[in-house]
Short mmCIF file of C-alpha atoms in Angstrom, two decimals:
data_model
loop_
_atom_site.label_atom_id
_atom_site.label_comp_id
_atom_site.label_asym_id
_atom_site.label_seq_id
_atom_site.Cartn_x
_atom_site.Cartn_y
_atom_site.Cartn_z
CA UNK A 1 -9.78 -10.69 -12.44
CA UNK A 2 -6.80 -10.55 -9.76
CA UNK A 3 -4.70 -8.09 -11.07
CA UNK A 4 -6.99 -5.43 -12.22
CA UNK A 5 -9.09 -3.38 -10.04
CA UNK A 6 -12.02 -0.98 -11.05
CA UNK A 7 -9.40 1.73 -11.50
CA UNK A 8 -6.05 -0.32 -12.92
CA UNK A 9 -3.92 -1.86 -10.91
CA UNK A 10 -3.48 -0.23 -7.06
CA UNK A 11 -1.87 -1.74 -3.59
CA UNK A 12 1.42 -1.61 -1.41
CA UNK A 13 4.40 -1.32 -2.57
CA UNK A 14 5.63 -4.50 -1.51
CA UNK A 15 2.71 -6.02 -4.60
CA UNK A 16 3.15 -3.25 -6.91
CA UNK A 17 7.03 -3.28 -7.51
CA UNK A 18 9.02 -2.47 -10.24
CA UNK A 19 9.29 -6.16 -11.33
CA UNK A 20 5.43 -5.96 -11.91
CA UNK A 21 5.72 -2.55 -13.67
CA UNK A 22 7.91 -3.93 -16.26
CA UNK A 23 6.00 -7.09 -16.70
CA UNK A 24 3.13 -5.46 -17.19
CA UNK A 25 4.47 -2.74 -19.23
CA UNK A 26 5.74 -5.45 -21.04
CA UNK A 27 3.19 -7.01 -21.74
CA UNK A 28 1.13 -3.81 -22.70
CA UNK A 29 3.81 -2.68 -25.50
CA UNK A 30 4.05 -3.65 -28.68
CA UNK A 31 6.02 -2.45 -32.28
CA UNK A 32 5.12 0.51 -33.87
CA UNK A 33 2.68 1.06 -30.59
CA UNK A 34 3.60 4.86 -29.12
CA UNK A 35 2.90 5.71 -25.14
CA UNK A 36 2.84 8.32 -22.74
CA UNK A 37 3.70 8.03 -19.37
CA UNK A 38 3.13 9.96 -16.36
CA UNK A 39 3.03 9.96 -12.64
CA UNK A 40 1.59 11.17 -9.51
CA UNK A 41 4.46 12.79 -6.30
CA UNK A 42 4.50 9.78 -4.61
CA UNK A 43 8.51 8.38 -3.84
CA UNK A 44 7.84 5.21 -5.46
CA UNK A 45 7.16 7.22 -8.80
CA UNK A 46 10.47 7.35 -10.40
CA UNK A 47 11.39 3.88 -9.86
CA UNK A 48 8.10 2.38 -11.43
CA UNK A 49 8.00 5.15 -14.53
CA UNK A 50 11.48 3.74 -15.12
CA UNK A 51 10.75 -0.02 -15.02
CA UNK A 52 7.13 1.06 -17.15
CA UNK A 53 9.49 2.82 -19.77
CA UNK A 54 12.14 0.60 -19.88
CA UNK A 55 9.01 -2.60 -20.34
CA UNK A 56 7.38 -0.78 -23.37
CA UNK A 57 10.35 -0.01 -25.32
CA UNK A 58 11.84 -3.70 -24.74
CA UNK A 59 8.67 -4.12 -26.32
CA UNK A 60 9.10 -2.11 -28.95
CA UNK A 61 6.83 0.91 -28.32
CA UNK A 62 8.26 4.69 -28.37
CA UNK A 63 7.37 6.56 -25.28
CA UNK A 64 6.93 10.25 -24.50
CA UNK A 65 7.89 10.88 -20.58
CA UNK A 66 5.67 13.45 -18.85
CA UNK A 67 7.08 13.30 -15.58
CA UNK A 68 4.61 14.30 -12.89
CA UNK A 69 1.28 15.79 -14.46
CA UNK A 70 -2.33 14.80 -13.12
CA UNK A 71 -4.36 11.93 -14.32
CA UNK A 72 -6.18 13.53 -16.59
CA UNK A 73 -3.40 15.50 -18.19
CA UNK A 74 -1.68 11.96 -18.81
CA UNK A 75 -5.16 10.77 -20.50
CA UNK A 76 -5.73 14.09 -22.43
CA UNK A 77 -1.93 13.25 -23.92
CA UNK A 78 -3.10 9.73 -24.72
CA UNK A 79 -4.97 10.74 -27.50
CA UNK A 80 -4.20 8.94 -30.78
CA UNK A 81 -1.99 6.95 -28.49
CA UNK A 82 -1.64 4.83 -25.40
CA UNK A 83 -0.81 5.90 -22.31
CA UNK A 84 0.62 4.83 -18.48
CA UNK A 85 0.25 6.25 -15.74
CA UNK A 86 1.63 5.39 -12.43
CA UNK A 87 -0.80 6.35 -9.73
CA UNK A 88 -2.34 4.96 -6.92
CA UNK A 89 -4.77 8.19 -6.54
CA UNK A 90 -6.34 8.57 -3.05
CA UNK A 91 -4.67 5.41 -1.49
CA UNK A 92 -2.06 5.78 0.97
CA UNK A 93 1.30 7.19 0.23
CA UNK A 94 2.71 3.59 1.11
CA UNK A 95 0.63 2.35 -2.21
CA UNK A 96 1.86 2.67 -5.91
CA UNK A 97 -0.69 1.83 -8.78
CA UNK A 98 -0.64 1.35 -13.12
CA UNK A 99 -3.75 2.98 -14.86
CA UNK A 100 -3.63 1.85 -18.58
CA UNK A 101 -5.57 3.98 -21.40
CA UNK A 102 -6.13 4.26 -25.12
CA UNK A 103 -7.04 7.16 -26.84
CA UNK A 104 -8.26 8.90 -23.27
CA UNK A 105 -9.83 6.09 -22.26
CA UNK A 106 -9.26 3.45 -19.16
CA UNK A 107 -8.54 -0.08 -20.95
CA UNK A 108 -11.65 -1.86 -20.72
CA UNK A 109 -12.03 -5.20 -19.05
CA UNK A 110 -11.37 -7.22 -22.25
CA UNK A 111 -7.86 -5.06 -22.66
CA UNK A 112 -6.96 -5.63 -18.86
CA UNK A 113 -7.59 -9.28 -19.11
CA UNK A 114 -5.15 -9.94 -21.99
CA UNK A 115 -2.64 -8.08 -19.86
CA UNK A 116 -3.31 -10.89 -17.16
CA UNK A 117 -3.54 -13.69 -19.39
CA UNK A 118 -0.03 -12.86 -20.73
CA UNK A 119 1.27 -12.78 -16.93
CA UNK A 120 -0.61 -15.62 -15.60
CA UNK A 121 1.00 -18.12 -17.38
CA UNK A 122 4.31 -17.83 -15.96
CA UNK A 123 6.41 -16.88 -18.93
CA UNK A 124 7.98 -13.45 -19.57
CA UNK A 125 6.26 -10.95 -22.26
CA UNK A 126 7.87 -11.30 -25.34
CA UNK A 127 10.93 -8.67 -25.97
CA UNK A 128 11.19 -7.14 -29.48
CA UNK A 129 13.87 -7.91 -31.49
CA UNK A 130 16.85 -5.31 -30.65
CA UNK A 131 16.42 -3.45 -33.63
CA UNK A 132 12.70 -3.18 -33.05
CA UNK A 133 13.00 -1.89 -29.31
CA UNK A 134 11.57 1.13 -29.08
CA UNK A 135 12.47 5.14 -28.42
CA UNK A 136 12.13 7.55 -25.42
CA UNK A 137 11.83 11.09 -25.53
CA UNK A 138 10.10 13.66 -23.10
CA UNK A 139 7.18 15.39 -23.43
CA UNK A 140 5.46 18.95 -22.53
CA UNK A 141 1.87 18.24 -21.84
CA UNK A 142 0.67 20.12 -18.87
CA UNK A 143 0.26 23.79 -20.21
CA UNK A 144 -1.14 22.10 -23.47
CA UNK A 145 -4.03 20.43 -21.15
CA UNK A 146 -4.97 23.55 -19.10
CA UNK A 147 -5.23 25.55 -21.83
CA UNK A 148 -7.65 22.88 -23.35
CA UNK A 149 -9.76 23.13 -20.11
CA UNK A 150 -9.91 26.78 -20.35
CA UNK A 151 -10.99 26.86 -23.49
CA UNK A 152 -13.65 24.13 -23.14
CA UNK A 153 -15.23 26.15 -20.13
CA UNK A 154 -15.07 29.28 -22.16
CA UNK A 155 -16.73 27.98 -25.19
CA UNK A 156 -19.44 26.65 -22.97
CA UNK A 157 -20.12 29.57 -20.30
CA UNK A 158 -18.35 32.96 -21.58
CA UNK A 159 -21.22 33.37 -23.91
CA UNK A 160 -23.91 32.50 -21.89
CA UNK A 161 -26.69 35.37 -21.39
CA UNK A 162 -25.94 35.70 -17.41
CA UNK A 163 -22.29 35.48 -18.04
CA UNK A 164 -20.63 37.64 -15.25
CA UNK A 165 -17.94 39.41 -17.53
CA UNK A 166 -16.13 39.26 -20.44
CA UNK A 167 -12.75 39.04 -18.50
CA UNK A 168 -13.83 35.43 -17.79
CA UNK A 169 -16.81 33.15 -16.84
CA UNK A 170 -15.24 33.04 -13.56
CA UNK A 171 -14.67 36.50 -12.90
CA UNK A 172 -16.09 37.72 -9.27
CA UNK A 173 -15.67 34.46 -7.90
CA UNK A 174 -13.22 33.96 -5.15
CA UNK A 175 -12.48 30.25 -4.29
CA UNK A 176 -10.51 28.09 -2.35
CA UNK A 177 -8.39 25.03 -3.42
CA UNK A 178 -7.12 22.17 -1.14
CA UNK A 179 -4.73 20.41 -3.49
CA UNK A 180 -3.95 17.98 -0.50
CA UNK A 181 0.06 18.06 -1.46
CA UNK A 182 -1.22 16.13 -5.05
CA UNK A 183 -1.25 17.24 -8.87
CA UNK A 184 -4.02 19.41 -8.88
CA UNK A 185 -1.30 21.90 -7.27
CA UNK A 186 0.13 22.02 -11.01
CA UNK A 187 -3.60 22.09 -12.39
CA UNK A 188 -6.88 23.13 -10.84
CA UNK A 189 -5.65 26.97 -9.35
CA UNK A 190 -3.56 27.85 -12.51
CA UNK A 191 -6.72 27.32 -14.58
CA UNK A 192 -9.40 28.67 -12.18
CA UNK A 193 -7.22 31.99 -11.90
CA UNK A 194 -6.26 32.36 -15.49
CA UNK A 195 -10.52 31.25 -16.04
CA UNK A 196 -11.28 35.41 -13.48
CA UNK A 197 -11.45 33.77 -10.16
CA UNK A 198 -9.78 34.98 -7.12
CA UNK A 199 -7.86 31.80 -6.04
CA UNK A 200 -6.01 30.74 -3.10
CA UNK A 201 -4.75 27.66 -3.16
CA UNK A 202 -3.64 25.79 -0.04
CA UNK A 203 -1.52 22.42 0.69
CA UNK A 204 -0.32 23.57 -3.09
CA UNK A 205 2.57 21.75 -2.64
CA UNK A 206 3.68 18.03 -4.37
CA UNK A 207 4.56 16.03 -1.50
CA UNK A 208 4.63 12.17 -1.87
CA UNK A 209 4.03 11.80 2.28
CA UNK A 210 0.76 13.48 2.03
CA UNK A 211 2.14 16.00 4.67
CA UNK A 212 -1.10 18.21 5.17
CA UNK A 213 -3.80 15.63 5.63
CA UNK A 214 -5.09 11.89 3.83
CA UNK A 215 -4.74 11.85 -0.20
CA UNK A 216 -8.78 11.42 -0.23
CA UNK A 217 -11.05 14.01 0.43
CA UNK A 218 -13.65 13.44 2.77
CA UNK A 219 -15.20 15.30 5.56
CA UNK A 220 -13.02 14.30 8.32
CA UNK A 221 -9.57 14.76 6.16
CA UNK A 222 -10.94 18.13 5.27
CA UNK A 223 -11.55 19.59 8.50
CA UNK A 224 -9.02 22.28 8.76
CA UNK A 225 -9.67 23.38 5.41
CA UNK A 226 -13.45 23.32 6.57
CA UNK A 227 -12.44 25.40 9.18
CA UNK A 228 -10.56 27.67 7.02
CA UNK A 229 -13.41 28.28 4.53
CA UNK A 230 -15.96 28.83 7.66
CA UNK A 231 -13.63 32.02 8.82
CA UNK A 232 -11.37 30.49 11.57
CA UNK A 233 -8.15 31.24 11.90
CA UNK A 234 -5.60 30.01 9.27
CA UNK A 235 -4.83 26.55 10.22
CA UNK A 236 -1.84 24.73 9.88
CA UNK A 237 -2.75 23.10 6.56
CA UNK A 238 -3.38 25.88 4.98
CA UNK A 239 0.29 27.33 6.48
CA UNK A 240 1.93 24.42 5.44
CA UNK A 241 0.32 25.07 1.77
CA UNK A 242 1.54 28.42 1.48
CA UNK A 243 -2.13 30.05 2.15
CA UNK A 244 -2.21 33.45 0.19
CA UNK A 245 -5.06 34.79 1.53
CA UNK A 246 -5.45 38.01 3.97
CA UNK A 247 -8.49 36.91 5.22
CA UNK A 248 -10.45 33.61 5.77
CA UNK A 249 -14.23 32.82 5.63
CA UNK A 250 -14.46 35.21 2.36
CA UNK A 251 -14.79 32.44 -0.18
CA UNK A 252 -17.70 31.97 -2.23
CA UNK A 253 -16.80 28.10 -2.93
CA UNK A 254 -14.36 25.71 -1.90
CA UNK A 255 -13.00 22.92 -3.60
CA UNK A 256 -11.00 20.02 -2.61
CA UNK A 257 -8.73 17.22 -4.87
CA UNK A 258 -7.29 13.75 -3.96
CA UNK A 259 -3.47 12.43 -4.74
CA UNK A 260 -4.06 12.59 -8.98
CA UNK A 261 -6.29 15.08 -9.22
CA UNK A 262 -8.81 12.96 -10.53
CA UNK A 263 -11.71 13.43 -7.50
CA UNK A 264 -13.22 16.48 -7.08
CA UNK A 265 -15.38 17.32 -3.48
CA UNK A 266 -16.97 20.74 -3.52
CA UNK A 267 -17.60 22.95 -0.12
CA UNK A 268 -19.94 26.07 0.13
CA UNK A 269 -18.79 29.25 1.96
CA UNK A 270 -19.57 27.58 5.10
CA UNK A 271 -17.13 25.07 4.68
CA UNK A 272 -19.94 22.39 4.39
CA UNK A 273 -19.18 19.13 1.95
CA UNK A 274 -22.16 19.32 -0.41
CA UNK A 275 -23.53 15.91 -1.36
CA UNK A 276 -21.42 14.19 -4.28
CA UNK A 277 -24.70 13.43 -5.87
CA UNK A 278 -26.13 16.98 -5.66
CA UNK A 279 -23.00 18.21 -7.63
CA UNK A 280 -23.57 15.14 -9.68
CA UNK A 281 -27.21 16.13 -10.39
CA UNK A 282 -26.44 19.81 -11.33
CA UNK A 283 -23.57 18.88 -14.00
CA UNK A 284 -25.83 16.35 -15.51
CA UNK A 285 -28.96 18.80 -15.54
CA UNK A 286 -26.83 21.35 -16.97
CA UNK A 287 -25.35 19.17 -19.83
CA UNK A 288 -28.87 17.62 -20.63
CA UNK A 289 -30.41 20.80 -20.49
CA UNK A 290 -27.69 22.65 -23.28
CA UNK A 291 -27.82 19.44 -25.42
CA UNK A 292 -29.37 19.79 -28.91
CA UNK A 293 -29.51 16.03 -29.07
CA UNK A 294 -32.91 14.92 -29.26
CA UNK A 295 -31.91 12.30 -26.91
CA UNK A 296 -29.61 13.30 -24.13
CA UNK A 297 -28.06 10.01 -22.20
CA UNK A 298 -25.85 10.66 -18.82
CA UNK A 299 -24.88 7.44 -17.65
CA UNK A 300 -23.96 7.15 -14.00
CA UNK A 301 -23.40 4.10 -11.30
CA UNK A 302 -26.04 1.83 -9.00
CA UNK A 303 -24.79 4.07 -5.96
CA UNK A 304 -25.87 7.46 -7.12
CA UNK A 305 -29.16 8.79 -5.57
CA UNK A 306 -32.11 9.22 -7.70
CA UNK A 307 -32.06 12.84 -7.49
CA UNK A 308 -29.59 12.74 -10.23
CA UNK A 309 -32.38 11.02 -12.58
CA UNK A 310 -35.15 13.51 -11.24
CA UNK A 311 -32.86 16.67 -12.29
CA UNK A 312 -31.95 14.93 -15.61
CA UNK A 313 -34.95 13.80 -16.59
CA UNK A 314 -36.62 17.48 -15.69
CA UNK A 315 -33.76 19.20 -18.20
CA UNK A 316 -35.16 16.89 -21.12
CA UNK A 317 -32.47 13.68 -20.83
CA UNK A 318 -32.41 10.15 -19.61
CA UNK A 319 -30.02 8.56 -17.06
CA UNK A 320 -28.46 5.07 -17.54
CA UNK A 321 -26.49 2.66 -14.89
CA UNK A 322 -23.32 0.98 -15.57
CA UNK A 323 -21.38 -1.04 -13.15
CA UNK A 324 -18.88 0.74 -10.68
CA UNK A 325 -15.64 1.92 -12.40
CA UNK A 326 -16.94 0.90 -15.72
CA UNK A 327 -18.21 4.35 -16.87
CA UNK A 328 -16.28 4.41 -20.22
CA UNK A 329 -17.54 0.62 -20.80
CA UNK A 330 -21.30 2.75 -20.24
CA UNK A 331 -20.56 5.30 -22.69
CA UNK A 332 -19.28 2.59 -25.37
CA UNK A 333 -22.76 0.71 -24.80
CA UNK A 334 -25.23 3.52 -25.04
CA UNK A 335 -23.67 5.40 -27.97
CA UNK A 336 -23.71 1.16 -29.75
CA UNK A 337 -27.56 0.96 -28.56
CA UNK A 338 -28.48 4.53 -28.88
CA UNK A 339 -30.39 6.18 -31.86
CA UNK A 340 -29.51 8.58 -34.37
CA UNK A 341 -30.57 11.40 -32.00
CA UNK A 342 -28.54 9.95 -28.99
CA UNK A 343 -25.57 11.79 -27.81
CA UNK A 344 -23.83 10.82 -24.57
CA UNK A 345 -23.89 14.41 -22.53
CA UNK A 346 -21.74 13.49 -19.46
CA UNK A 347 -20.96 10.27 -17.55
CA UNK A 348 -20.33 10.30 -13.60
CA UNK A 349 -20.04 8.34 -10.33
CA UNK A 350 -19.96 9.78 -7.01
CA UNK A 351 -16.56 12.25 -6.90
CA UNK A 352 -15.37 11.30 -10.49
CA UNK A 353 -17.24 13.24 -13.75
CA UNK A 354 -16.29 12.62 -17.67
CA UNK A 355 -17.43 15.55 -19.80
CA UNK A 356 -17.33 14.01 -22.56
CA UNK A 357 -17.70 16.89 -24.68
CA UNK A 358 -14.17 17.78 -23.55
CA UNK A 359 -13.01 13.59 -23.22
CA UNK A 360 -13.29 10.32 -22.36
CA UNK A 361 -11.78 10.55 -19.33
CA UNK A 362 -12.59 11.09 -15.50
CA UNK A 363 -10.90 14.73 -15.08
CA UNK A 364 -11.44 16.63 -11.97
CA UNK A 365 -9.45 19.86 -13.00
CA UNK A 366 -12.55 20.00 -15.74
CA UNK A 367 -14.59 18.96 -12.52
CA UNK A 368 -13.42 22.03 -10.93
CA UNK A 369 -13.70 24.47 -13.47
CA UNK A 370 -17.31 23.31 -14.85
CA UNK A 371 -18.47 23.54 -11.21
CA UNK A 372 -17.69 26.95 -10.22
CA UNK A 373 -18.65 28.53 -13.65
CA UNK A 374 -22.50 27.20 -12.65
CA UNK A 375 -21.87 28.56 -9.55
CA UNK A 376 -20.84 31.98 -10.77
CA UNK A 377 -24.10 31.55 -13.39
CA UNK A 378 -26.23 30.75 -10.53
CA UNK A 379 -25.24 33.75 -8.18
CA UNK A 380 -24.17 31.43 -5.51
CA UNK A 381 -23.65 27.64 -4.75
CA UNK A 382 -27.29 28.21 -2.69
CA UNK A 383 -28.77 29.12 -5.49
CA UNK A 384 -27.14 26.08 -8.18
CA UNK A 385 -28.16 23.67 -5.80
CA UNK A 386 -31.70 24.88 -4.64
CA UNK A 387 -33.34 22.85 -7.32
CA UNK A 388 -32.33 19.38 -5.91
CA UNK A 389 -34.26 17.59 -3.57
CA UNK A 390 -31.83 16.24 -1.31
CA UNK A 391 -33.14 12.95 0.85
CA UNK A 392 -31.64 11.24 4.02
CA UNK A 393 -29.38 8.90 3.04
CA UNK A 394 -27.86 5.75 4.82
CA UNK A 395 -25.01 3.20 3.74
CA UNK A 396 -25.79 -0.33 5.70
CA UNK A 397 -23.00 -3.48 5.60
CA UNK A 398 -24.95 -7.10 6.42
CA UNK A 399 -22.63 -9.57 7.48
CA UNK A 400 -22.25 -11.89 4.74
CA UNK A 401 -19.94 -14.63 4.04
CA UNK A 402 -17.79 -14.17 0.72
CA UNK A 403 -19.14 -18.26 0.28
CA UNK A 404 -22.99 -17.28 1.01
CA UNK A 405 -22.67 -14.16 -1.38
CA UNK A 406 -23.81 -15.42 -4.81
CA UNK A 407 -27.03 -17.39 -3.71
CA UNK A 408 -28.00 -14.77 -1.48
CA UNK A 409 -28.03 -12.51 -4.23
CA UNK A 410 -29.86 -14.79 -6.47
CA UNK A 411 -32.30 -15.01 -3.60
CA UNK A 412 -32.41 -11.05 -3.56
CA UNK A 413 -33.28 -10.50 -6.94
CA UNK A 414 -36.92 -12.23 -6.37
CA UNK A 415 -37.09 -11.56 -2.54
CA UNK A 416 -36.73 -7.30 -2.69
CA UNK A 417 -38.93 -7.35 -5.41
CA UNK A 418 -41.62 -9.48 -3.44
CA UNK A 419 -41.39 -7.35 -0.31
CA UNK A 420 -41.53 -4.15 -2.36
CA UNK A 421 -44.31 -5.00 -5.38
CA UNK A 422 -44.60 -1.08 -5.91
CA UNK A 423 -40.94 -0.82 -6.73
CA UNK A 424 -39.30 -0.51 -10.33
CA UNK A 425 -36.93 -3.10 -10.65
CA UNK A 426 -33.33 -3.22 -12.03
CA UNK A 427 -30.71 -6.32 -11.44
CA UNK A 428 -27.75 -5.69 -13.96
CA UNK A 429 -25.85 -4.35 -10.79
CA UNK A 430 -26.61 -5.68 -7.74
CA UNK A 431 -30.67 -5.38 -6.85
CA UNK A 432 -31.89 -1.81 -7.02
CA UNK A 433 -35.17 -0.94 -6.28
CA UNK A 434 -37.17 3.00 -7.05
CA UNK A 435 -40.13 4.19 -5.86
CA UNK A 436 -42.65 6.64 -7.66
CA UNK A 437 -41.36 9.05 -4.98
CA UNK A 438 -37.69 8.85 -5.72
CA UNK A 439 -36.89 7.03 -2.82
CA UNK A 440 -34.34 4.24 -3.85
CA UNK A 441 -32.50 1.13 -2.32
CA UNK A 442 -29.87 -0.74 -3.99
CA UNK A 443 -28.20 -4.25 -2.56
CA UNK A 444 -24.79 -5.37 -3.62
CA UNK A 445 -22.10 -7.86 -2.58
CA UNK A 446 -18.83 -6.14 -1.49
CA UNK A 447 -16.23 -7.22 -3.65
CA UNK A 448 -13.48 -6.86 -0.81
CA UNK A 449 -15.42 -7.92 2.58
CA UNK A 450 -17.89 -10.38 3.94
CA UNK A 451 -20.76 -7.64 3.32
CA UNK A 452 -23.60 -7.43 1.07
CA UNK A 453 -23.93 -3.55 0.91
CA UNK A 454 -27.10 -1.89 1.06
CA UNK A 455 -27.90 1.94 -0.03
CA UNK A 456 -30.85 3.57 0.95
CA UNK A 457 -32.56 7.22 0.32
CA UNK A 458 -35.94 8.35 1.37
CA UNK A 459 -37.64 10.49 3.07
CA UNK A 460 -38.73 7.48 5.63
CA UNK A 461 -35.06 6.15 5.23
CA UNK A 462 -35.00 4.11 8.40
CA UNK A 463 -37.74 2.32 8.05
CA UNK A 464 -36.91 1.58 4.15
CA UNK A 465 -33.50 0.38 5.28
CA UNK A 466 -34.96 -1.45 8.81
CA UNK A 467 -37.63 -4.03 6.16
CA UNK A 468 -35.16 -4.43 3.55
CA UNK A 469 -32.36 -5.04 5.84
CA UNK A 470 -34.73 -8.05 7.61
CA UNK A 471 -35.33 -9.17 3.94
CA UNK A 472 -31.48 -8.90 3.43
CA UNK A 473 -30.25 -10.79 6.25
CA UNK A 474 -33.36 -13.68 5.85
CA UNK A 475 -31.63 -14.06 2.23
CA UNK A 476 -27.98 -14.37 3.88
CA UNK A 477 -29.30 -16.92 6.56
CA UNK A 478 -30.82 -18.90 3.99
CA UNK A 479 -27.74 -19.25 2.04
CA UNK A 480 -25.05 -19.99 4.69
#
């Protein structure tokens, strides 16, 4: 696939232009079809909603216009429905993206490809008849959606026995938001405050540029608001954010969004990024362990550690892989192969969760509120995450040609195994090897560089990652 990536279509604007929008739009739309489309604050917004609006109703679909809302809001509204929404999440602000769904869901490969088997054949989409094209009309979504989150984390948390009030499952908690100038600024503090938490929200603001730091939250773009959370003095992010707060270092959690409020990264009171998998772990334990399936599935990527399986499989569920950015495709297959006692609890990857009791969709404003209701059940994020053993944990590139990739995978998937004869085995998705101790390795071609990728956590992590890297780059000299 050329077009598609494993989260739509995403790249500079210069690729991504209007011209495609419609085209693709075009292409997606059909008579009688209905869609909802949304976008992020970037500049390049307005331009592509139009030429996405103007595609689908040429095609003779109606469309609802949301204006700017977060991704998930524009997949909760695409319910019953189809939905667009032009995003190009963490990228740079110089990027512009199209993220197609059904019913809350992310079209699945076989959808995407009949998008780029229309295009690749050089002819235009075919235009409805002009009595056929379709109707526009806006669309109020976004205090329909929050509400829906509130109410979800009530249902689940106000009644629970260690609830801390009844003024909200939340109530006591004092956090802090980094909205990094995207749409969890409309989203994530709104609910959290109207959920009992003490909020203060900073780089609150839409801004298109990105002003306050990167669209993606990681440790280094979240520095100053580390800073903030640790007690130093207010720092210009949080100025430029509008920073409500008398005092700094008096937060009991902070969390932190990227451009579409899809990607959630969660920091303790010491302004510390805890592990992606660790909050992964705790949202899956928690779902497994409050399931009354008798068989409770969370289905999660190659990448993630096997800490999440430990804490899953302790709270009385099972964890299954799926390829990167195919989580919905790994929901669809386990609830096909599953039993009458199988029910699909939650679905994640590294930074991006579906509760799937709430919808199909990746949704970090859920993220956000799910996450500090444990932590306000727990006492303190100490406490939630004290149950998870955390091991080191190393990310390793191997040079490898894109030419060499494919045979010296095939050569992997007998050679890892060989060199590791204690190891369960597991090749759907790369090569990825566990160990009765929990220690893990997984190898995998990078689908954008000359790298075969390998993961690694153990206690003894450099020595795991020093013999299978020798295995690793035996395999890549062999194929060259």
């Amino acid at each position: 696939m050329t077009l598609f990536g494993t989260a739509g279509i995403r790249g500079p604007v210069e690729e991504i232009t209007p011209s495609l929008a419609l085209s693709v739009a075009q292409a997606a739309g059909e008579p009688g079809a209905t869609f909802v489309v949304g976008r992020d604050g970037r500049e390049t917004g307005p331009a592509l909603a139009a030429a996405v609006e103007a595609g689908l109703e040429s095609a003779g679909a109606d469309v609802y216009r949301l204006g700017q809302v977060p991704t998930p809001t524009l997949a909760f509204a695409s319910r019953g429905r189809r939905g667009a929404m032009l995003t190009a999440s963490h990228n740079p602000p110089a990027d512009n993206g199209i993220k197609l769904f059904v019913d809350g869901v992310e079209y699945d490969r076989q959808a995407e490809r009949e998008i780029e088997d229309q295009l690749a054949d050089g002819s235009s989409p075919a235009v409805a008849d002009w009595d056929e094209w379709g109707r526009s009309a806006e669309l109020e979504i976004l205090d329909r959606y929050r509400d829906a989150v509130i109410d979800f984390v009530r249902d689940r948390f106000d009644g629970a026995e260690n609830a801390v009030s009844s003024s909200g499952p939340l109530a006591g908690l004092s956090i802090a938001v980094d909205c990094g100038n995207g749409m969890a600024s409309l989203a994530t503090p709104q609910v959290l405050e109207r959920l009992g938490a003490d909020v203060v929200a900073v780089n609150a603001t839409v801004d298109g540029h990105f002003v306050a730091r990167e669209s993606k939250p990681t440790p280094e773009t979240l520095a100053e608001f580390t800073d903030f959370l640790a007690g130093s003095e207010a720092s210009s992010a949080s100025e430029r954010g509008g920073a409500t707060a008398a005092r700094t270092g008096q937060f009991d959690l902070g969390l932190a969004h990227d451009g579409d409020a899809d990607r959630l990264v969660v920091l303790g009171p010491d302004g510390d990024v805890i592990h992606e998998d660790t909050i992964l772990a705790v949202v899956a334990a928690h779902y497994a362990e409050t399931s009354d399936a008798d068989d409770p599935v969370v289905v999660t990527t190659p990448n993630a550690s096997a800490r999440i399986d430990e804490q899953v499989r302790a709270a009385g569920g099972r964890v299954e892989r799926v390829r990167l950015g195919a989580l919905h495709e790994g929901i669809a297959r386990e609830r096909k192969h599953g039993g009458p006692g199988t029910e699909i609890v939650f679905a994640a990857e590294p930074w991006k969760h579906i509760h799937t009791a709430f919808g199909g969709w990746i949704d970090g404003v859920a993220s956000a509120a799910v996450v500090a209701a444990l932590v306000a059940e727990a006492g303190d994020a100490a406490t939630l995450r004290d149950p998870v053993t955390e091991r080191p944990y190393r990310k390793v590139s191997v040079d490898c040609p894109d030419d060499a990739k494919a045979d010296a995978m095939a050569a992997l998937e007998s050679d890892l195994p060989d060199a590791f004869p204690d190891a369960a085995v597991d090749t759907d998705y790369g090569v990825r090897l566990e160990f009765e101790d929990a220690s893990w390795i997984l190898v995998r071609p990078s689908g954008t560089e000359p790298y075969v990728r390998l993961y690694a956590e153990s206690d003894a992590v450099d020595e795991l990652v020093a013999e299978a890297r020798e295995v690793i780059e035996s395999a890549v000299a062999a194929s060259r």
